[in-house]
Short mmCIF file of C-alpha atoms and ligand atoms in Angstrom, two decimals:
data_model
loop_
_atom_site.label_atom_id
_atom_site.label_comp_id
_atom_site.label_asym_id
_atom_site.label_seq_id
_atom_site.Cartn_x
_atom_site.Cartn_y
_atom_site.Cartn_z
CA THR A 1 47.37 -126.84 -173.98
CA ILE A 2 45.11 -129.65 -175.08
CA ARG A 3 41.60 -129.75 -173.95
CA ASN A 4 38.98 -132.29 -175.10
CA GLY A 5 41.23 -133.25 -177.89
CA VAL A 6 41.60 -129.69 -179.22
CA ILE A 7 45.01 -128.06 -179.18
CA TYR A 8 44.97 -124.50 -177.89
CA VAL A 9 47.88 -122.29 -178.78
CA SER A 10 48.59 -119.56 -176.37
CA ALA A 11 49.37 -116.03 -177.47
CA LYS A 12 52.82 -114.57 -176.94
CA ILE A 13 52.38 -112.08 -174.05
CA ILE A 14 53.95 -108.70 -174.92
CA ASN A 15 55.57 -107.48 -171.75
CA GLY A 16 54.90 -103.79 -171.41
CA LYS A 17 56.41 -103.44 -168.10
CA ASP A 18 59.90 -104.82 -169.33
CA PHE A 19 59.66 -102.57 -172.46
CA ALA A 20 58.86 -99.48 -170.35
CA ASN A 21 61.75 -100.21 -167.99
CA LYS A 22 64.14 -100.41 -170.90
CA LYS A 23 62.80 -97.28 -172.39
CA LEU A 24 63.26 -95.46 -169.05
CA SER A 25 66.89 -96.55 -168.76
CA MET A 26 67.50 -95.18 -172.25
CA LEU A 27 65.72 -92.03 -171.19
CA LYS A 28 68.09 -91.58 -168.15
CA ASN A 29 70.90 -91.08 -170.60
CA PHE A 30 68.94 -88.57 -172.44
CA ARG A 31 68.04 -86.72 -169.18
CA ALA A 32 71.92 -86.48 -168.45
CA GLU A 33 72.39 -84.48 -171.62
CA LEU A 34 69.98 -81.78 -170.57
CA ILE A 35 71.34 -78.64 -168.84
CA LYS A 36 68.17 -77.55 -166.80
CA LYS A 37 66.14 -79.78 -164.61
CA PRO A 38 62.82 -80.36 -166.50
CA CYS A 39 59.47 -79.76 -164.78
CA LEU A 40 56.14 -81.27 -165.38
CA ALA A 41 53.03 -79.60 -164.08
CA ILE A 42 49.84 -81.79 -163.67
CA ILE A 43 46.65 -80.26 -163.01
CA THR A 44 43.85 -82.37 -161.48
CA VAL A 45 40.25 -81.33 -160.90
CA GLY A 46 38.16 -83.02 -158.06
CA ASN A 47 39.04 -86.33 -156.32
CA ASN A 48 38.83 -89.13 -158.81
CA PRO A 49 40.52 -92.17 -157.07
CA ALA A 50 41.84 -93.66 -160.30
CA SER A 51 43.36 -90.39 -161.38
CA GLU A 52 45.09 -90.00 -157.97
CA ILE A 53 46.88 -93.42 -158.59
CA TYR A 54 47.90 -92.44 -162.10
CA VAL A 55 49.29 -88.99 -160.91
CA ARG A 56 51.19 -90.78 -158.14
CA ASN A 57 52.70 -93.25 -160.68
CA LYS A 58 53.77 -90.26 -162.90
CA GLN A 59 55.24 -88.42 -159.93
CA LYS A 60 57.36 -91.49 -158.90
CA CYS A 61 58.64 -91.86 -162.48
CA CYS A 62 59.55 -88.29 -162.62
CA GLU A 63 61.41 -88.57 -159.40
CA GLN A 64 63.42 -91.61 -160.79
CA LEU A 65 64.45 -89.53 -163.89
CA ASN A 66 65.34 -86.44 -161.67
CA ILE A 67 62.44 -84.44 -163.19
CA ASP A 68 60.46 -81.87 -161.05
CA CYS A 69 56.83 -82.68 -160.98
CA ILE A 70 54.29 -80.24 -159.52
CA VAL A 71 50.66 -81.23 -158.95
CA VAL A 72 48.12 -78.28 -159.07
CA LYS A 73 44.97 -79.68 -157.30
CA LYS A 74 41.72 -77.95 -157.98
CA ASN A 75 38.49 -78.57 -156.03
CA TYR A 76 35.54 -76.53 -156.94
CA ASP A 77 32.48 -75.70 -154.92
CA CYS A 78 29.38 -77.19 -156.77
CA ASP A 79 27.70 -73.72 -156.19
CA ILE A 80 30.28 -71.90 -158.45
CA GLU A 81 29.19 -71.27 -161.94
CA CYS A 82 30.84 -73.31 -164.74
CA ASN A 83 32.02 -70.17 -166.56
CA ALA A 84 33.82 -69.15 -163.33
CA ILE A 85 35.47 -72.61 -163.01
CA GLU A 86 36.63 -72.62 -166.58
CA ASP A 87 38.02 -69.02 -166.20
CA ASP A 88 39.99 -70.09 -163.10
CA LEU A 89 41.39 -73.21 -164.82
CA LYS A 90 42.24 -71.13 -167.83
CA GLU A 91 44.16 -68.70 -165.69
CA THR A 92 46.15 -71.41 -163.94
CA ILE A 93 47.03 -72.82 -167.47
CA TYR A 94 48.10 -69.26 -168.74
CA SER A 95 50.39 -68.86 -165.80
CA LEU A 96 52.06 -72.21 -166.32
CA ASN A 97 52.46 -71.33 -170.04
CA GLN A 98 54.26 -68.25 -169.14
CA ASP A 99 56.47 -69.70 -166.30
CA ASP A 100 59.95 -70.47 -167.62
CA LYS A 101 60.53 -73.14 -165.02
CA VAL A 102 57.66 -75.18 -166.27
CA THR A 103 58.69 -77.58 -169.15
CA ALA A 104 55.48 -79.34 -169.81
CA ILE A 105 51.84 -79.14 -168.77
CA MET A 106 49.11 -81.81 -168.58
CA ILE A 107 45.59 -81.99 -167.42
CA GLN A 108 44.74 -85.22 -165.89
CA LEU A 109 41.58 -86.52 -167.54
CA PRO A 110 38.77 -87.11 -167.36
CA LEU A 111 37.61 -83.67 -166.14
CA PRO A 112 34.24 -83.54 -164.39
CA THR A 113 31.55 -83.50 -167.04
CA TYR A 114 30.46 -79.93 -166.30
CA ILE A 115 33.90 -78.72 -167.77
CA ASN A 116 34.39 -78.41 -171.38
CA GLU A 117 37.48 -80.50 -171.95
CA ASP A 118 38.43 -79.38 -175.46
CA ARG A 119 38.12 -75.71 -174.54
CA ILE A 120 40.42 -76.26 -171.47
CA LEU A 121 42.89 -78.43 -173.26
CA ASP A 122 43.33 -75.97 -176.01
CA CYS A 123 44.62 -73.24 -173.60
CA ILE A 124 47.94 -75.20 -173.05
CA SER A 125 50.73 -73.77 -175.13
CA PRO A 126 51.29 -76.23 -177.97
CA LEU A 127 55.11 -76.21 -177.14
CA LYS A 128 54.26 -77.41 -173.57
CA ASP A 129 51.36 -79.79 -174.54
CA VAL A 130 52.92 -82.97 -173.19
CA ASP A 131 49.95 -85.13 -174.01
CA GLY A 132 49.68 -83.84 -177.63
CA LEU A 133 45.99 -82.91 -177.24
CA THR A 134 45.92 -79.29 -178.43
CA ASP A 135 44.44 -78.50 -181.94
CA VAL A 136 47.97 -77.63 -183.22
CA ASN A 137 49.54 -80.94 -182.15
CA MET A 138 46.50 -83.09 -183.20
CA GLY A 139 46.53 -81.10 -186.63
CA LYS A 140 50.20 -81.92 -187.24
CA LEU A 141 49.55 -85.64 -186.33
CA ALA A 142 46.56 -85.64 -188.74
CA LYS A 143 48.83 -84.19 -191.57
CA PHE A 144 51.71 -86.52 -190.74
CA GLU A 145 53.84 -83.49 -190.13
CA SER A 146 56.95 -83.98 -188.05
CA GLY A 147 57.85 -81.75 -185.07
CA GLY A 148 54.46 -81.96 -183.12
CA ILE A 149 54.09 -83.60 -179.76
CA ARG A 150 52.37 -86.96 -180.09
CA PRO A 151 49.87 -88.47 -177.41
CA CYS A 152 51.79 -90.76 -175.17
CA THR A 153 49.47 -94.03 -175.19
CA PRO A 154 49.22 -94.33 -178.97
CA LYS A 155 52.94 -93.38 -179.49
CA GLY A 156 53.83 -96.19 -176.94
CA ILE A 157 51.62 -98.64 -178.52
CA ILE A 158 53.26 -98.25 -182.02
CA ASP A 159 56.81 -98.53 -180.63
CA LEU A 160 55.76 -101.57 -178.44
CA LEU A 161 54.62 -103.43 -181.40
CA GLN A 162 57.45 -102.56 -183.61
CA CYS A 163 59.93 -103.49 -180.85
CA ASP A 164 58.44 -106.93 -180.88
CA ASP A 165 59.25 -107.20 -184.72
CA ILE A 166 55.55 -106.96 -185.61
CA ASP A 167 55.42 -105.54 -189.19
CA LEU A 168 52.72 -102.97 -189.65
CA THR A 169 52.90 -102.18 -193.33
CA GLY A 170 49.63 -103.15 -195.11
CA LYS A 171 48.01 -104.63 -191.98
CA GLU A 172 44.27 -104.53 -191.26
CA VAL A 173 43.96 -102.65 -188.02
CA VAL A 174 40.81 -102.38 -186.04
CA ILE A 175 40.58 -99.98 -183.20
CA VAL A 176 37.54 -100.11 -180.89
CA GLY A 177 37.15 -96.76 -179.19
CA ARG A 178 37.50 -93.22 -180.80
CA SER A 179 38.58 -91.00 -177.86
CA ASN A 180 40.82 -87.99 -178.55
CA ILE A 181 43.41 -89.58 -176.18
CA VAL A 182 43.59 -93.05 -177.60
CA GLY A 183 41.50 -94.11 -180.59
CA LYS A 184 41.69 -91.16 -182.91
CA PRO A 185 45.43 -90.32 -182.63
CA LEU A 186 46.20 -93.97 -182.77
CA ALA A 187 44.27 -94.35 -186.00
CA MET A 188 46.37 -91.60 -187.48
CA MET A 189 49.54 -93.15 -186.42
CA PHE A 190 48.67 -96.54 -187.97
CA LEU A 191 47.69 -94.75 -191.01
CA ALA A 192 51.13 -93.02 -191.08
CA GLU A 193 52.57 -96.61 -190.85
CA ASP A 194 50.77 -97.61 -194.13
CA CYS A 195 48.10 -99.86 -192.24
CA THR A 196 44.50 -100.02 -193.44
CA VAL A 197 42.51 -98.65 -190.34
CA THR A 198 38.91 -99.15 -189.17
CA VAL A 199 37.69 -97.33 -186.04
CA CYS A 200 34.74 -98.83 -184.24
CA HIS A 201 32.56 -96.98 -181.66
CA SER A 202 29.21 -97.42 -179.72
CA TYR A 203 27.24 -96.94 -182.94
CA THR A 204 29.14 -99.44 -184.88
CA THR A 205 26.75 -102.24 -186.18
CA ASN A 206 28.17 -105.78 -186.39
CA LEU A 207 31.28 -105.03 -184.25
CA ALA A 208 32.41 -108.69 -184.30
CA GLN A 209 32.45 -108.72 -188.05
CA HIS A 210 35.00 -105.86 -187.88
CA THR A 211 37.11 -107.10 -185.09
CA ARG A 212 37.35 -110.69 -186.65
CA ASN A 213 39.00 -109.06 -189.70
CA ALA A 214 41.73 -107.43 -187.74
CA ASP A 215 45.45 -108.46 -188.09
CA ILE A 216 45.87 -106.03 -185.23
CA LEU A 217 43.08 -105.26 -182.74
CA VAL A 218 43.19 -102.45 -180.31
CA VAL A 219 40.67 -102.03 -177.67
CA ALA A 220 40.14 -98.94 -175.80
CA VAL A 221 36.49 -98.98 -174.56
CA GLY A 222 36.72 -99.07 -170.78
CA LYS A 223 34.44 -102.22 -170.34
CA PRO A 224 35.71 -105.46 -168.69
CA LYS A 225 35.75 -108.60 -171.01
CA PHE A 226 34.31 -106.60 -173.75
CA ILE A 227 36.25 -108.54 -176.41
CA THR A 228 35.70 -112.23 -176.36
CA LYS A 229 37.60 -114.93 -178.18
CA ASP A 230 34.93 -115.43 -180.76
CA MET A 231 35.50 -111.84 -181.78
CA VAL A 232 39.24 -112.32 -182.67
CA LYS A 233 40.87 -113.65 -185.79
CA PRO A 234 43.31 -116.57 -185.06
CA GLY A 235 46.85 -115.37 -184.78
CA ALA A 236 45.78 -111.69 -184.47
CA VAL A 237 47.82 -109.10 -182.35
CA VAL A 238 45.54 -107.95 -179.59
CA VAL A 239 46.37 -104.73 -177.70
CA ASP A 240 44.32 -104.09 -174.62
CA VAL A 241 44.25 -100.55 -173.46
CA GLY A 242 41.43 -100.72 -170.92
CA ILE A 243 41.97 -100.26 -167.24
CA ASN A 244 38.97 -101.31 -165.19
CA ARG A 245 38.66 -101.89 -161.56
CA VAL A 246 36.72 -105.10 -160.74
CA ASP A 247 36.53 -106.40 -157.08
CA ASP A 248 39.79 -104.43 -156.29
CA LYS A 249 41.62 -105.88 -159.28
CA ILE A 250 42.81 -104.04 -162.32
CA VAL A 251 41.43 -105.74 -165.45
CA GLY A 252 41.53 -104.88 -169.31
CA ASP A 253 38.82 -104.77 -171.87
CA VAL A 254 39.77 -108.04 -173.39
CA SER A 255 38.69 -111.45 -171.94
CA PRO A 256 41.69 -113.56 -170.82
CA ASP A 257 40.65 -116.60 -172.96
CA VAL A 258 41.44 -114.40 -175.99
CA ALA A 259 44.93 -115.72 -175.49
CA GLU A 260 43.76 -118.96 -176.74
CA VAL A 261 43.32 -117.57 -180.29
CA ALA A 262 45.42 -114.41 -180.52
CA GLY A 263 49.03 -114.56 -181.75
CA TYR A 264 50.25 -111.73 -179.39
CA MET A 265 48.54 -110.07 -176.56
CA THR A 266 49.24 -107.27 -174.11
CA PRO A 267 48.30 -108.07 -170.54
CA VAL A 268 46.56 -105.89 -168.01
CA PRO A 269 48.20 -104.83 -165.73
CA GLY A 270 51.88 -104.92 -167.14
CA GLY A 271 50.86 -103.83 -170.72
CA VAL A 272 50.00 -100.53 -172.11
CA GLY A 273 49.84 -98.78 -168.71
CA PRO A 274 53.52 -98.56 -167.83
CA VAL A 275 54.40 -97.83 -171.46
CA THR A 276 52.16 -94.78 -171.37
CA VAL A 277 54.11 -93.43 -168.35
CA ALA A 278 57.50 -93.99 -170.03
CA TYR A 279 56.35 -92.16 -173.14
CA LEU A 280 55.02 -89.22 -171.07
CA ILE A 281 58.58 -88.84 -169.60
CA GLU A 282 60.10 -89.07 -173.03
CA ASN A 283 57.75 -86.23 -174.17
CA VAL A 284 58.78 -84.08 -171.11
CA LEU A 285 62.58 -84.65 -172.16
CA ASP A 286 61.89 -84.10 -175.80
CA ILE A 287 60.24 -80.76 -174.94
CA GLU A 288 63.08 -79.48 -172.72
CA PHE A 289 65.65 -80.68 -175.25
CA ASN A 290 63.98 -78.71 -178.02
CA LYS A 291 63.73 -75.62 -175.79
CA GLU A 292 67.44 -75.76 -174.91
CA ASN A 293 68.46 -76.26 -178.57
CA ASP A 294 66.11 -73.78 -179.96
CA LEU A 295 64.45 -76.55 -182.13
P1 NAP B 1 36.53 -93.08 -173.53
O1 NAP B 1 36.78 -91.53 -173.71
O2 NAP B 1 35.66 -93.40 -172.35
O3 NAP B 1 35.85 -93.68 -174.81
C1 NAP B 1 35.45 -94.97 -174.84
C2 NAP B 1 35.23 -95.39 -176.38
O4 NAP B 1 34.75 -96.63 -176.39
C3 NAP B 1 34.18 -94.46 -177.12
O5 NAP B 1 34.66 -94.11 -178.41
C4 NAP B 1 32.96 -95.26 -177.15
O6 NAP B 1 32.17 -94.94 -178.26
C5 NAP B 1 33.53 -96.59 -177.29
N1 NAP B 1 32.51 -97.61 -176.81
C6 NAP B 1 31.69 -97.50 -175.77
N2 NAP B 1 30.86 -98.60 -175.65
C7 NAP B 1 31.14 -99.26 -176.92
C8 NAP B 1 30.46 -100.39 -177.46
N3 NAP B 1 29.50 -101.03 -176.95
N4 NAP B 1 30.88 -100.75 -178.75
C9 NAP B 1 31.97 -100.21 -179.34
N5 NAP B 1 32.57 -99.02 -178.82
C10 NAP B 1 32.15 -98.63 -177.66
O7 NAP B 1 37.86 -93.85 -173.55
P2 NAP B 1 39.32 -93.71 -173.38
O8 NAP B 1 39.70 -92.47 -172.55
O9 NAP B 1 40.05 -93.98 -174.67
O10 NAP B 1 39.64 -94.93 -172.43
C11 NAP B 1 39.33 -96.29 -172.79
C12 NAP B 1 39.86 -97.33 -171.69
O11 NAP B 1 41.35 -97.29 -171.74
C13 NAP B 1 39.63 -96.81 -170.26
O12 NAP B 1 39.48 -98.03 -169.61
C14 NAP B 1 40.74 -95.98 -169.84
O13 NAP B 1 40.86 -96.19 -168.45
C15 NAP B 1 41.80 -96.83 -170.52
N6 NAP B 1 43.03 -96.13 -170.85
C16 NAP B 1 44.18 -96.59 -170.52
C17 NAP B 1 45.38 -95.96 -170.77
C18 NAP B 1 46.69 -96.68 -170.41
O14 NAP B 1 47.71 -96.03 -170.47
N7 NAP B 1 46.66 -97.90 -170.53
C19 NAP B 1 45.40 -94.52 -171.33
C20 NAP B 1 44.16 -94.03 -171.62
C21 NAP B 1 42.95 -94.68 -171.35
P3 NAP B 1 31.38 -93.50 -178.48
O15 NAP B 1 32.57 -92.54 -178.97
O16 NAP B 1 30.46 -93.84 -179.63
O17 NAP B 1 30.85 -93.06 -177.28
#
């Protein structure tokens, strides 16, 4: 488009939904090779409306792939002590660990703040840890060891970019956000792809100076329009992980006008979100396959 005599080149939109659908149809073939019907157990705590939508999407996707999905809903009384709550959650996890019918276990995050997330997550058996968040799986990732289970969102992002023929080797990657579920594991995965990685967070000074340097910019902050077009290098690949609800609409962390400077951009909705669910399914099937083949 031309405005006031200036030519604006729009970014190529990376269609995460199409990519996820293709991935799911390949996974259907993989599913057909399995002897037993896999089963994903999802534990939820409290009534988080956003979490309820995510869980429903996962259930629907499991249904499509003929995977059992059980949701264990926990609602605790405010009067119960935190220790008792953690003990109850741990007991639930231990019994799912032991249950031979259960292939994979995930805890829908975020947990209420009074629960120590890390302590609870690490009770999941590393062999059933479908989100790859236990110390064992995170450790394997940090050491670039094969065989561990990788977190779904970062794994999906790397494949999504590679599928669009975006070469990663030697690229300057800037990730905004350092959560255990997105920023940190993604940094490790880009490092493993021979990128040079910078991770920014809420204490980063001169954020724009870093983001403007990025060939690939990934944003996982949870604030609408957090990244504006003046913070992006012309031609950069911009991956928007954010999911924010604004006036009943879902928006990302990246302002839409970034498309005027970026070379590639993932949309919200229809970008990283559906890819994450497809990669969750892949992890469930991988775990069942490894179990059936003693790998
Ligand atoms: P999180 O745990 O809430 O962490 C947010 C990160 O953003 C933190 O590292 C925080 O820094 C950083 N941050 C906050 N304010 C900042 C600022 N002013 N400047 C720089 N960094 C700042 O995030 P998350 O769980 O990774 O989720 C992030 C977003 O992605 C959310 O919208 C979430 O809903 C979405 N999400 C989407 C998917 C998907 O499938 N599409 C998957 C997971 C998450 P500190 O560490 O210093 O606090």
